[in-house]
Amino acid sequence: MGVIRKTKSVEALLHEFNTSDEAISAKQLIEQLDSKFNKTTIYRVLDKLEEDGVLHSFLGKEGLKWYAKCNGCSASKHKDVHPHFQCLKCGRVDCLPFSMAIPEIPNRKVEVSQVLIQGLCEKCCV
Amino acid sequence: MGVIRKTKSVEALLHEFNTSDEAISAKQLIEQLDSKFNKTTIYRVLDKLEEDGVLHSFLGKEGLKWYAKCNGCSASKHKDVHPHFQCLKCGRVDCLPFSMAIPEIPNRKVEVSQVLIQGLCEKCCV
DNA sequence: AAATATAACGCAACTTAGTTGTAGTAACAA
DNA sequence: TTGTTACTACAACTAAGTTGCGTTATATTT
């Protein structure tokens, strides 16, 4: 399937991701768009956008789900191994612009990988 | 602080981690020891054991919290960069016995890192 | 342009991992 | 054995995310 209809919620969410390169958590989107859309809608649209390969998702600290625009990654072969960076001070998350090599492991089949690096971001480092 | 008193719950939890090298999720421990201990107790003892450097924790898929015995990692300098492997079929999780180099990032301060690799484990690969 | 099919939506109720407050209990030192 | 206080159980809560379903909106067909 995928995103078929161009509805207001789809456009609003895409707009959020187009105005910034940072990752956005589902929680944050729900808070931000609370007056306009129901949280169920937001979760479902995010699911769809991920299925379509428009966004990819990952878990930040405390198990919150984050979404970011897919740049290199296709919907079919979704083997993103670029790390995500979460600032421990301001909470912001972004995708780091390089790949990390995930090693093959004897007798196991690697399918997906997630690297979460935590620390202080540029702004909070000063 | 740390684990001060040798209570039944502390012993029972340590026993679980000593009889296997696999990681165990908080959820699983609560199910397993449900008749013996309250879930609050289990969460609190796990916290303590982690503070003490006896266990380390990380998030698996779906944001569940997993715990595993600390082998190399000291309580003070807790920069584990060994990957964790979660089997997508049977759900089992373990620590992979090698370290991964987490790169330094310009203008950022890396503090902790987490690598979660998902795929098929030895048993489910066949 | 109206009719139709169905994808998408809002709402409310639910699920569940994890947390908090508190009064009672048990570990351990004196 | 007594006193301090760390630890525990219980119940009530929090919050992210999910589910079911009747209604609405999109896009296709006539």
Coordinates of C-alpha atoms (C1' of nucleotides) in Angstrom, one line a residue:
Chain A
M1 CA 0.0 0.0 0.0
G2 CA 1.2 3.4 0.9
V3 CA 0.0 6.9 1.1
I4 CA -2.7 7.2 -1.4
R5 CA -4.7 10.3 -0.6
K6 CA -3.3 13.7 0.0
T7 CA -5.2 14.7 3.1
K8 CA -4.6 17.6 5.5
S9 CA -2.9 15.5 8.1
V10 CA -0.5 14.0 5.6
E11 CA 0.4 17.4 4.3
A12 CA 0.8 18.8 7.8
L13 CA 3.1 16.1 8.9
L14 CA 5.2 16.3 5.7
H15 CA 5.5 20.0 6.3
E16 CA 6.9 19.4 9.8
F17 CA 9.6 17.2 8.4
N18 CA 10.4 19.5 5.5
T19 CA 11.0 22.5 7.6
S20 CA 13.8 20.9 9.6
D21 CA 16.3 18.2 9.2
E22 CA 16.0 17.0 12.7
A23 CA 14.2 13.9 13.8
I24 CA 10.9 14.5 15.5
S25 CA 9.3 12.2 18.1
A26 CA 5.7 11.0 17.7
K27 CA 5.0 12.5 21.1
Q28 CA 6.3 15.9 20.0
L29 CA 4.2 15.8 16.9
I30 CA 1.1 15.0 18.8
E31 CA 1.7 17.9 21.2
Q32 CA 2.4 20.2 18.4
L33 CA -0.6 19.3 16.2
D34 CA -2.9 18.5 19.1
S35 CA -5.5 21.1 18.2
K36 CA -5.6 20.0 14.5
F37 CA -5.4 16.3 14.5
N38 CA -6.2 13.3 16.7
K39 CA -3.3 11.4 18.0
T40 CA -4.6 8.2 16.4
T41 CA -4.4 9.9 13.1
I42 CA -0.9 11.1 13.6
Y43 CA 0.3 7.6 14.6
R44 CA -1.4 6.1 11.6
V45 CA -0.1 8.6 9.1
L46 CA 3.4 8.1 10.5
D47 CA 3.1 4.4 10.0
K48 CA 2.0 4.9 6.4
L49 CA 4.8 7.4 5.7
E50 CA 7.3 4.8 7.1
E51 CA 5.8 2.0 5.0
D52 CA 6.2 4.2 2.0
G53 CA 9.9 4.9 2.8
V54 CA 9.3 8.6 3.2
L55 CA 10.3 8.4 6.9
H56 CA 12.2 6.0 9.0
S57 CA 11.8 5.4 12.6
F58 CA 13.9 4.4 15.6
L59 CA 13.8 4.5 19.3
G60 CA 15.5 7.2 21.4
K61 CA 16.2 7.1 25.0
E62 CA 13.3 6.2 27.3
G63 CA 11.9 4.2 24.4
L64 CA 10.2 7.1 22.6
K65 CA 9.7 6.6 18.9
W66 CA 11.4 9.1 16.7
Y67 CA 10.9 9.7 13.0
A68 CA 13.2 11.4 10.4
K69 CA 13.1 11.9 6.7
C70 CA 14.7 9.2 4.6
N71 CA 17.4 10.5 2.4
G72 CA 19.4 7.6 1.1
C73 CA 17.3 4.7 2.2
S74 CA 14.8 3.1 -0.1
A75 CA 11.6 1.6 1.2
S76 CA 12.5 -1.9 0.1
K77 CA 16.0 -2.2 1.3
H78 CA 15.8 -0.5 4.6
K79 CA 19.2 -1.2 6.1
D80 CA 20.0 2.2 7.5
V81 CA 23.1 2.0 9.5
H82 CA 23.6 5.7 10.0
P83 CA 23.7 6.5 13.7
H84 CA 21.2 8.7 15.5
F85 CA 22.5 11.3 18.0
Q86 CA 20.4 12.3 20.9
C87 CA 21.5 15.2 23.1
L88 CA 21.3 14.4 26.8
K89 CA 20.7 18.0 27.7
C90 CA 18.2 19.4 25.2
G91 CA 16.8 16.1 24.0
R92 CA 17.1 16.9 20.3
V93 CA 17.8 14.1 18.0
D94 CA 19.2 14.0 14.5
C95 CA 20.7 11.6 11.9
L96 CA 24.4 11.6 11.6
P97 CA 25.6 12.0 8.0
F98 CA 27.7 8.9 7.8
S99 CA 27.3 5.2 7.8
M100 CA 28.6 2.7 10.3
A101 CA 29.7 -0.7 9.3
I102 CA 27.7 -3.4 11.0
P103 CA 29.8 -6.5 11.1
E104 CA 28.6 -9.9 9.9
I105 CA 28.2 -12.3 12.8
P106 CA 29.0 -16.0 12.4
N107 CA 25.9 -18.2 12.2
R108 CA 23.5 -15.2 12.5
K109 CA 21.6 -13.3 9.9
V110 CA 21.7 -9.5 10.4
E111 CA 18.6 -7.8 9.2
V112 CA 18.4 -4.3 10.8
S113 CA 20.6 -2.3 13.0
Q114 CA 20.3 0.7 15.2
V115 CA 23.0 2.9 16.6
L116 CA 22.0 5.5 19.1
I117 CA 24.8 7.8 20.3
Q118 CA 24.1 10.0 23.3
G119 CA 26.0 13.0 24.5
L120 CA 26.0 16.8 24.0
C121 CA 25.1 18.4 20.7
E122 CA 26.8 21.3 19.1
K123 CA 24.6 23.9 20.8
C124 CA 24.8 22.3 24.2
C125 CA 28.6 21.6 24.0
V126 CA 29.6 25.2 24.5
Chain B
M1 CA 24.6 4.0 47.3
G2 CA 24.1 0.6 45.9
V3 CA 22.9 -2.8 47.0
I4 CA 23.4 -3.0 50.7
R5 CA 21.2 -5.8 52.0
K6 CA 21.1 -9.3 50.8
T7 CA 17.4 -9.8 50.5
K8 CA 15.6 -12.7 48.9
S9 CA 14.7 -10.6 45.9
V10 CA 18.3 -9.5 45.2
E11 CA 19.4 -13.1 45.5
A12 CA 16.7 -14.4 43.2
L13 CA 17.4 -11.8 40.5
L14 CA 21.2 -12.4 40.7
H15 CA 20.4 -16.1 40.4
E16 CA 18.5 -15.5 37.2
F17 CA 21.5 -13.7 35.7
N18 CA 24.0 -16.2 36.9
T19 CA 22.3 -19.2 35.3
S20 CA 22.4 -17.8 31.8
D21 CA 24.5 -15.4 29.8
E22 CA 21.6 -14.0 27.9
A23 CA 20.0 -10.7 28.6
I24 CA 16.6 -10.7 30.3
S25 CA 13.9 -8.1 30.0
A26 CA 12.3 -6.6 33.0
K27 CA 9.0 -7.8 31.6
Q28 CA 10.2 -11.4 31.5
L29 CA 11.6 -11.3 35.0
I30 CA 8.3 -9.9 36.3
E31 CA 6.4 -12.8 34.6
Q32 CA 8.9 -15.4 35.8
L33 CA 9.0 -14.2 39.5
D34 CA 5.4 -13.0 39.7
S35 CA 4.4 -15.3 42.4
K36 CA 7.4 -14.5 44.6
F37 CA 7.9 -10.7 44.2
N38 CA 6.0 -7.6 43.4
K39 CA 6.9 -6.0 40.1
T40 CA 7.8 -2.8 41.9
T41 CA 10.4 -4.6 43.9
I42 CA 11.8 -6.1 40.7
Y43 CA 12.1 -2.8 39.0
R44 CA 13.7 -1.3 42.0
V45 CA 16.2 -4.0 42.5
L46 CA 17.2 -3.9 38.9
D47 CA 17.8 -0.2 39.2
K48 CA 20.0 -0.8 42.2
L49 CA 22.0 -3.6 40.5
E50 CA 22.5 -1.3 37.5
E51 CA 23.7 1.6 39.8
D52 CA 26.1 -0.8 41.3
G53 CA 27.5 -1.9 38.0
V54 CA 26.4 -5.4 38.4
L55 CA 24.0 -5.2 35.5
H56 CA 23.8 -2.9 32.5
S57 CA 20.6 -2.1 30.7
F58 CA 19.5 -1.2 27.2
L59 CA 16.4 -0.9 25.1
G60 CA 15.4 -3.7 22.8
K61 CA 12.8 -3.5 20.0
E62 CA 9.4 -2.1 21.0
G63 CA 11.2 -0.1 23.7
L64 CA 11.4 -2.9 26.2
K65 CA 14.1 -2.6 28.8
W66 CA 16.6 -5.4 29.0
Y67 CA 19.3 -6.2 31.5
A68 CA 22.5 -8.2 31.2
K69 CA 25.4 -9.0 33.5
C70 CA 28.3 -6.5 33.3
N71 CA 31.5 -8.3 32.4
G72 CA 34.1 -5.8 31.4
C73 CA 32.3 -2.6 32.3
S74 CA 32.9 -0.9 35.5
A75 CA 30.2 1.0 37.3
S76 CA 32.0 4.4 37.0
K77 CA 33.1 4.3 33.4
H78 CA 30.1 2.8 31.7
K79 CA 30.9 3.2 28.1
D80 CA 29.8 -0.1 26.8
V81 CA 29.9 -0.2 23.1
H82 CA 29.4 -3.9 22.7
P83 CA 26.4 -4.5 20.5
H84 CA 23.3 -6.3 21.6
F85 CA 21.7 -8.8 19.3
Q86 CA 17.9 -9.4 19.3
C87 CA 16.5 -12.3 17.4
L88 CA 13.4 -11.2 15.4
K89 CA 12.0 -14.7 15.5
C90 CA 12.4 -15.9 19.0
G91 CA 12.9 -12.6 20.7
R92 CA 16.0 -13.6 22.6
V93 CA 18.6 -11.0 23.3
D94 CA 22.3 -11.3 24.1
C95 CA 25.5 -9.3 24.3
L96 CA 27.9 -9.8 21.4
P97 CA 31.4 -10.5 22.6
F98 CA 33.2 -7.7 20.8
S99 CA 33.4 -4.0 20.9
M100 CA 32.4 -1.5 18.3
A101 CA 34.3 1.7 17.7
I102 CA 32.0 4.7 18.1
P103 CA 33.5 7.5 16.2
E104 CA 34.2 10.9 17.7
I105 CA 31.9 13.6 16.2
P106 CA 33.1 17.2 15.6
N107 CA 31.7 19.7 18.1
R108 CA 29.8 17.0 20.0
K109 CA 30.6 15.2 23.1
V110 CA 29.8 11.5 23.0
E111 CA 28.8 10.0 26.3
V112 CA 27.0 6.8 25.8
S113 CA 26.3 4.6 22.8
Q114 CA 23.9 1.8 22.1
V115 CA 24.1 -0.6 19.2
L116 CA 21.2 -2.9 18.6
I117 CA 21.5 -5.5 15.8
Q118 CA 18.4 -7.4 14.9
G119 CA 18.1 -10.5 12.8
L120 CA 18.1 -14.3 13.2
C121 CA 20.1 -16.0 16.0
E122 CA 22.0 -19.2 15.8
K123 CA 19.0 -21.3 16.7
C124 CA 16.6 -19.6 14.4
C125 CA 19.0 -19.4 11.5
V126 CA 18.7 -23.1 10.6
Chain C
dA1 C1' -21.9 17.1 -11.9
dA2 C1' -23.8 13.4 -9.2
dA3 C1' -23.1 8.8 -7.5
dT4 C1' -20.2 5.5 -5.5
dA5 C1' -16.5 3.0 -3.3
dT6 C1' -13.4 3.1 0.2
dA7 C1' -9.4 5.3 2.4
dA8 C1' -8.8 8.2 6.2
dC9 C1' -10.6 10.4 10.4
dG10 C1' -12.1 11.3 15.3
dC11 C1' -13.5 9.6 19.4
dA12 C1' -13.5 6.7 23.3
dA13 C1' -12.0 3.0 25.4
dC14 C1' -8.2 0.1 26.0
dT15 C1' -3.4 -2.0 26.8
dT16 C1' 0.8 -2.2 29.1
dA17 C1' 5.6 -1.0 30.7
dG18 C1' 7.0 1.4 34.0
dT19 C1' 6.5 4.8 38.3
dT20 C1' 5.1 6.8 42.9
dG21 C1' 3.3 7.1 47.7
dT22 C1' 3.0 4.9 51.8
dA23 C1' 2.6 1.9 55.6
dG24 C1' 4.4 -2.3 57.2
dT25 C1' 8.5 -5.7 57.4
dA26 C1' 13.0 -7.4 57.6
dA27 C1' 18.2 -6.9 57.5
dC28 C1' 21.9 -5.7 60.1
dA29 C1' 24.7 -3.1 63.3
dA30 C1' 25.2 -1.7 68.0
Chain D
dT1 C1' 17.7 -7.8 71.6
dT2 C1' 16.8 -3.5 70.3
dG3 C1' 16.8 0.4 67.1
dT4 C1' 17.6 2.3 62.7
dT5 C1' 16.4 2.4 58.1
dA6 C1' 16.7 -0.1 53.8
dC7 C1' 13.5 -2.8 51.5
dT8 C1' 8.9 -4.7 50.3
dA9 C1' 4.0 -5.1 48.9
dC10 C1' 0.0 -3.0 47.5
dA11 C1' -2.8 -0.1 45.1
dA12 C1' -3.3 3.7 42.4
dC13 C1' -1.3 6.2 38.8
dT14 C1' 1.2 7.8 34.3
dA15 C1' 1.8 7.9 29.6
dA16 C1' 3.0 6.1 24.9
dG17 C1' 0.9 3.7 21.8
dT18 C1' -3.2 0.6 20.0
dT19 C1' -7.9 -1.0 18.6
dG20 C1' -12.8 -0.9 17.1
dC21 C1' -16.1 1.5 14.9
dG22 C1' -19.3 4.9 13.1
dT23 C1' -18.6 9.0 10.3
dT24 C1' -16.3 12.0 6.9
dA25 C1' -13.6 13.1 3.0
dT26 C1' -11.0 11.8 -1.2
dA27 C1' -10.8 10.3 -5.7
dT28 C1' -12.9 7.4 -9.2
dT29 C1' -16.7 6.2 -12.1
dT30 C1' -20.9 7.1 -14.5

